[in-house]
CSV table of C-alpha atoms in Angstrom, one decimal:
chain,number,residue,atom,x,y,z
A,220,MET,CA,-11.7,-74.5,-58.6
A,221,ALA,CA,-12.7,-77.6,-59.7
A,222,LEU,CA,-10.8,-79.1,-62.6
A,223,ILE,CA,-13.0,-82.4,-62.2
A,224,GLU,CA,-16.8,-82.6,-61.7
A,225,VAL,CA,-18.5,-85.6,-62.2
A,226,GLU,CA,-22.0,-86.1,-62.0
A,227,ASN,CA,-23.8,-89.8,-61.2
A,228,LEU,CA,-21.4,-90.9,-63.9
A,229,THR,CA,-22.5,-94.5,-65.1
A,230,LYS,CA,-20.0,-97.4,-67.2
A,231,THR,CA,-21.4,-100.2,-68.7
A,232,TYR,CA,-19.6,-103.1,-70.9
A,233,HIS,CA,-22.0,-105.4,-73.8
A,234,ASP,CA,-20.6,-109.0,-74.4
A,235,GLY,CA,-23.4,-109.7,-76.8
A,236,THR,CA,-26.2,-110.0,-74.3
A,237,VAL,CA,-24.4,-110.5,-71.4
A,238,GLU,CA,-24.5,-106.6,-69.5
A,239,THR,CA,-21.9,-105.6,-66.8
A,240,ARG,CA,-22.3,-102.7,-64.9
A,241,VAL,CA,-19.2,-101.3,-64.3
A,242,LEU,CA,-19.4,-97.6,-62.2
A,243,GLN,CA,-23.0,-96.7,-61.1
A,244,ASP,CA,-23.7,-93.4,-60.3
A,245,ILE,CA,-20.7,-91.7,-59.4
A,246,SER,CA,-20.2,-87.8,-58.6
A,247,LEU,CA,-17.5,-86.4,-57.3
A,248,THR,CA,-15.6,-82.9,-57.5
A,249,ILE,CA,-11.9,-82.8,-57.8
A,250,GLN,CA,-10.5,-79.0,-57.0
A,251,ALA,CA,-7.5,-78.2,-58.9
A,252,GLY,CA,-4.1,-78.6,-56.7
A,253,GLU,CA,-5.5,-81.6,-54.9
A,254,PHE,CA,-4.0,-84.7,-54.1
A,255,ILE,CA,-6.3,-87.7,-54.5
A,256,ALA,CA,-6.1,-91.7,-53.7
A,257,VAL,CA,-8.6,-94.2,-55.4
A,258,MET,CA,-9.2,-97.3,-54.0
A,259,GLY,CA,-10.9,-100.6,-53.8
A,260,PRO,CA,-10.6,-104.0,-54.2
A,261,SER,CA,-9.9,-106.2,-57.7
A,262,GLY,CA,-12.7,-105.3,-59.9
A,263,SER,CA,-14.0,-102.5,-58.2
A,264,GLY,CA,-14.4,-100.0,-60.9
A,265,LYS,CA,-10.9,-98.0,-60.3
A,266,SER,CA,-9.4,-99.1,-63.8
A,267,THR,CA,-12.7,-97.9,-65.5
A,268,LEU,CA,-12.8,-94.6,-63.4
A,269,LEU,CA,-9.2,-93.4,-64.3
A,270,HIS,CA,-9.9,-94.5,-67.7
A,271,LEU,CA,-13.2,-92.3,-68.2
A,272,LEU,CA,-11.5,-88.9,-66.0
A,273,GLY,CA,-8.8,-89.1,-68.5
A,274,PHE,CA,-10.6,-89.0,-71.8
A,275,LEU,CA,-9.3,-92.8,-73.1
A,276,ASP,CA,-13.2,-93.6,-72.7
A,277,ARG,CA,-16.5,-92.1,-72.8
A,278,PRO,CA,-19.4,-93.0,-70.1
A,279,THR,CA,-22.4,-95.1,-70.5
A,280,SER,CA,-24.5,-92.0,-69.2
A,281,GLY,CA,-23.9,-89.1,-66.6
A,282,ALA,CA,-21.9,-85.4,-67.5
A,283,TYR,CA,-18.5,-85.2,-66.8
A,284,ARG,CA,-17.0,-81.8,-67.4
A,285,PHE,CA,-13.2,-80.7,-67.5
A,286,ALA,CA,-12.4,-77.0,-66.6
A,287,ASP,CA,-16.1,-76.4,-66.7
A,288,ARG,CA,-16.4,-77.8,-70.2
A,289,LEU,CA,-18.8,-80.8,-70.5
A,290,MET,CA,-16.6,-83.6,-72.1
A,291,THR,CA,-20.0,-84.3,-74.6
A,292,ASP,CA,-19.3,-80.8,-76.1
A,293,TYR,CA,-15.9,-82.2,-77.2
A,294,SER,CA,-15.1,-84.6,-80.3
A,295,ASP,CA,-12.6,-88.0,-80.6
A,296,ASP,CA,-9.9,-85.2,-81.4
A,297,ASP,CA,-10.2,-82.7,-79.5
A,298,LEU,CA,-10.3,-85.1,-76.2
A,299,ALA,CA,-7.0,-86.8,-78.2
A,300,ARG,CA,-5.6,-82.9,-77.9
A,301,LEU,CA,-6.7,-82.4,-73.8
A,302,ARG,CA,-4.9,-86.3,-73.0
A,303,ASN,CA,-1.4,-84.8,-75.0
A,304,GLN,CA,-1.7,-81.3,-73.6
A,305,LYS,CA,-4.0,-81.3,-70.1
A,306,ILE,CA,-2.9,-84.2,-69.1
A,307,GLY,CA,-0.3,-86.4,-67.8
A,308,PHE,CA,-0.4,-90.3,-67.2
A,309,ILE,CA,1.8,-92.6,-65.2
A,310,PHE,CA,1.5,-96.3,-65.4
A,311,GLN,CA,2.2,-99.2,-63.6
A,312,ALA,CA,4.6,-100.8,-66.0
A,313,PHE,CA,6.8,-97.8,-66.7
A,314,ASN,CA,5.9,-98.0,-70.4
A,315,LEU,CA,9.3,-96.4,-71.9
A,316,LEU,CA,10.8,-97.2,-75.3
A,317,PRO,CA,13.5,-99.7,-74.5
A,318,ARG,CA,16.3,-98.4,-77.2
A,319,ALA,CA,15.3,-94.9,-76.5
A,320,THR,CA,17.4,-93.0,-74.0
A,321,VAL,CA,16.1,-91.2,-70.9
A,322,LEU,CA,15.9,-87.8,-72.6
A,323,GLU,CA,14.3,-89.2,-75.6
A,324,ASN,CA,11.2,-91.0,-73.8
A,325,VAL,CA,10.6,-88.3,-72.0
A,326,LYS,CA,10.9,-85.9,-74.7
A,327,LEU,CA,8.2,-88.1,-76.8
A,328,PRO,CA,4.8,-86.6,-75.5
A,329,LEU,CA,6.3,-82.6,-77.4
A,330,VAL,CA,6.6,-84.7,-80.3
A,331,TYR,CA,2.8,-85.0,-80.5
A,332,SER,CA,2.3,-81.3,-79.1
A,333,ALA,CA,1.9,-77.6,-80.2
A,334,ILE,CA,5.2,-76.8,-78.5
A,335,PRO,CA,7.4,-75.0,-80.9
A,336,GLU,CA,10.6,-77.9,-81.3
A,337,ASP,CA,13.7,-75.9,-80.4
A,338,SER,CA,11.9,-75.8,-77.0
A,339,TRP,CA,12.0,-80.1,-76.4
A,340,GLU,CA,15.4,-80.0,-75.5
A,341,LEU,CA,15.4,-77.6,-72.3
A,342,LYS,CA,11.6,-79.0,-71.1
A,343,ALA,CA,13.2,-83.0,-71.6
A,344,ARG,CA,15.9,-81.0,-69.6
A,345,ALA,CA,13.9,-79.7,-66.7
A,346,ALA,CA,11.0,-82.3,-65.9
A,347,ILE,CA,14.0,-85.1,-65.9
A,348,GLU,CA,15.9,-82.6,-63.1
A,349,THR,CA,12.7,-82.6,-61.1
A,350,VAL,CA,12.8,-86.4,-61.1
A,351,GLY,CA,16.6,-86.0,-59.6
A,352,LEU,CA,18.0,-88.1,-62.7
A,353,THR,CA,20.2,-86.1,-64.3
A,354,ALA,CA,23.1,-88.0,-64.4
A,355,ARG,CA,21.1,-90.7,-66.3
A,356,LEU,CA,20.0,-88.5,-68.8
A,357,ASN,CA,21.4,-90.9,-71.5
A,358,TYR,CA,20.8,-93.9,-70.1
A,359,GLU,CA,18.4,-96.3,-72.1
A,360,PRO,CA,15.3,-98.7,-69.7
A,361,ALA,CA,17.6,-101.4,-68.9
A,362,GLN,CA,20.3,-99.7,-67.8
A,363,LEU,CA,18.4,-97.9,-65.1
A,364,SER,CA,16.5,-99.3,-61.4
A,365,GLY,CA,12.4,-100.1,-61.5
A,366,GLY,CA,12.1,-97.1,-59.3
A,367,GLU,CA,14.1,-94.9,-62.0
A,368,LYS,CA,12.0,-95.9,-64.9
A,369,GLN,CA,8.4,-95.0,-63.2
A,370,ARG,CA,10.5,-91.7,-62.3
A,371,VAL,CA,11.2,-91.3,-66.3
A,372,ALA,CA,7.7,-91.9,-66.2
A,373,ILE,CA,7.1,-89.3,-64.1
A,374,ALA,CA,9.2,-87.2,-66.1
A,375,ARG,CA,7.6,-87.6,-69.2
A,376,ALA,CA,4.1,-87.0,-67.6
A,377,LEU,CA,5.0,-84.1,-66.8
A,378,VAL,CA,6.8,-82.3,-69.3
A,379,THR,CA,4.2,-81.1,-71.2
A,380,ASN,CA,3.3,-79.1,-68.4
A,381,PRO,CA,-0.6,-80.8,-68.0
A,382,ALA,CA,-3.2,-79.7,-65.5
A,383,VAL,CA,-3.8,-82.9,-63.4
A,384,ILE,CA,-1.5,-86.2,-63.5
A,385,PHE,CA,-3.2,-89.5,-63.1
A,386,ALA,CA,-1.0,-92.2,-61.9
A,387,ASP,CA,-2.7,-95.7,-62.0
A,388,GLU,CA,-0.6,-98.3,-59.7
A,389,PRO,CA,2.7,-96.5,-59.5
A,390,THR,CA,4.7,-98.0,-57.5
A,391,GLY,CA,3.1,-101.4,-57.7
A,392,ASN,CA,5.9,-102.9,-59.0
A,393,LEU,CA,8.5,-101.2,-56.6
A,394,ASP,CA,10.5,-102.5,-53.0
A,395,SER,CA,9.1,-100.1,-50.5
A,396,ARG,CA,12.5,-97.5,-50.8
A,397,SER,CA,12.1,-97.4,-54.4
A,398,GLY,CA,8.3,-96.9,-54.0
A,399,GLY,CA,9.5,-94.1,-51.7
A,400,GLN,CA,11.6,-92.2,-54.0
A,401,VAL,CA,8.8,-92.5,-56.4
A,402,MET,CA,6.0,-90.3,-53.8
A,403,ALA,CA,8.5,-87.8,-53.0
A,404,ALA,CA,8.6,-87.0,-56.4
A,405,ILE,CA,5.1,-87.3,-56.8
A,406,GLN,CA,4.5,-85.0,-53.8
A,407,THR,CA,7.0,-83.1,-55.1
A,408,LEU,CA,4.9,-82.1,-58.6
A,409,HIS,CA,1.5,-82.1,-56.3
A,410,ALA,CA,3.6,-79.4,-53.9
A,411,ASP,CA,4.5,-77.5,-57.1
A,412,GLY,CA,0.4,-76.9,-57.8
A,413,ARG,CA,-0.4,-80.1,-59.1
A,414,THR,CA,-3.7,-82.0,-58.7
A,415,ILE,CA,-2.6,-85.6,-58.6
A,416,VAL,CA,-5.1,-88.4,-58.9
A,417,LEU,CA,-4.0,-91.7,-57.7
A,418,ILE,CA,-5.3,-95.5,-58.8
A,419,THR,CA,-3.5,-97.3,-55.9
A,420,HIS,CA,-4.4,-100.9,-53.8
A,421,GLU,CA,-1.8,-100.0,-50.9
A,422,THR,CA,-2.7,-98.3,-47.9
A,423,TYR,CA,0.7,-96.5,-47.1
A,424,THR,CA,0.6,-94.7,-50.8
A,425,ALA,CA,-3.1,-93.6,-50.5
A,426,GLU,CA,-1.8,-92.2,-47.8
A,427,TYR,CA,-0.1,-89.2,-49.5
A,428,ALA,CA,-3.1,-87.8,-50.9
A,429,GLU,CA,-5.5,-85.4,-49.3
A,430,ARG,CA,-8.5,-87.9,-49.6
A,431,ILE,CA,-8.7,-90.7,-50.1
A,432,ILE,CA,-12.3,-92.4,-52.3
A,433,ARG,CA,-12.5,-95.4,-51.4
A,434,LEU,CA,-14.7,-97.9,-54.2
A,435,ARG,CA,-16.6,-100.5,-54.0
A,436,ASP,CA,-18.8,-102.3,-57.1
A,437,GLY,CA,-18.6,-99.8,-59.6
A,438,GLN,CA,-19.9,-97.5,-56.4
A,439,ILE,CA,-18.6,-94.7,-53.8
A,440,GLU,CA,-17.9,-96.1,-50.4
A,441,SER,CA,-16.5,-93.6,-49.0
A,442,ASP,CA,-14.5,-89.9,-49.8
A,443,GLU,CA,-12.7,-88.8,-46.7
A,444,PRO,CA,-9.5,-86.5,-45.9
A,445,VAL,CA,-6.7,-88.2,-44.8
A,446,ALA,CA,-4.9,-88.1,-41.5
A,447,LYS,CA,-1.9,-86.2,-42.3
A,448,GLN,CA,0.3,-86.8,-39.8
A,449,ARG,CA,0.6,-90.5,-41.0
A,450,ALA,CA,1.7,-89.8,-44.4
A,451,GLY,CA,5.1,-88.1,-46.1
A,452,GLU,CA,7.3,-89.8,-44.0
A,453,LYS,CA,6.9,-93.6,-43.4
A,454,LEU,CA,8.1,-95.3,-46.2
A,455,PHE,CA,11.3,-93.6,-45.9
A,456,ASN,CA,11.6,-94.8,-42.5
A,457,LYS,CA,11.6,-98.3,-43.5
């Protein structure tokens, strides 16, 4: 079943009289449960595409269907609810609250959800266990390694049981060993049936996905399956 369908998506920014077209006629389909990587050089439109697919921005033109409903059918309040309930974000900079514990950071999305408060702790603990950080439950971010911080961010992204997780350069600030641990956690989410959209400039990270979509100058240059025999092991063998 198609979770995300995009047809002729275009995004243009205006600064006075200057017009900058960042995305041009992007068309793609992502099935529920797929693991997609989006690659491309700086300025190719990767982050803009993520912002559009994650309802952080609206396209200038074109059609975007999420779960068979057009984005134009949603109000801004509807989109805010969708971001909270159906979408999880993982960013390169972690974006953790520095004075909050791991448990408190992971609970945060639940505060803005319709999920009953009496279940928050159980859900947060389960998410933390999924990424292997139960022993760090009461640690603050300053007490964690970079890889551990990113795994906290992954737990926070999945605590509301989203339909899709968008990961924007999740290993960009990490060494290869920590990057491997983070990708192992993301692979576990995919194995559990999550839809994953990974933005990355690293080929070895992209090869954990099932498909690699390459952007150049705001357009899709290629959309091809990954050679799976190369994926899944290389980071752990370093």
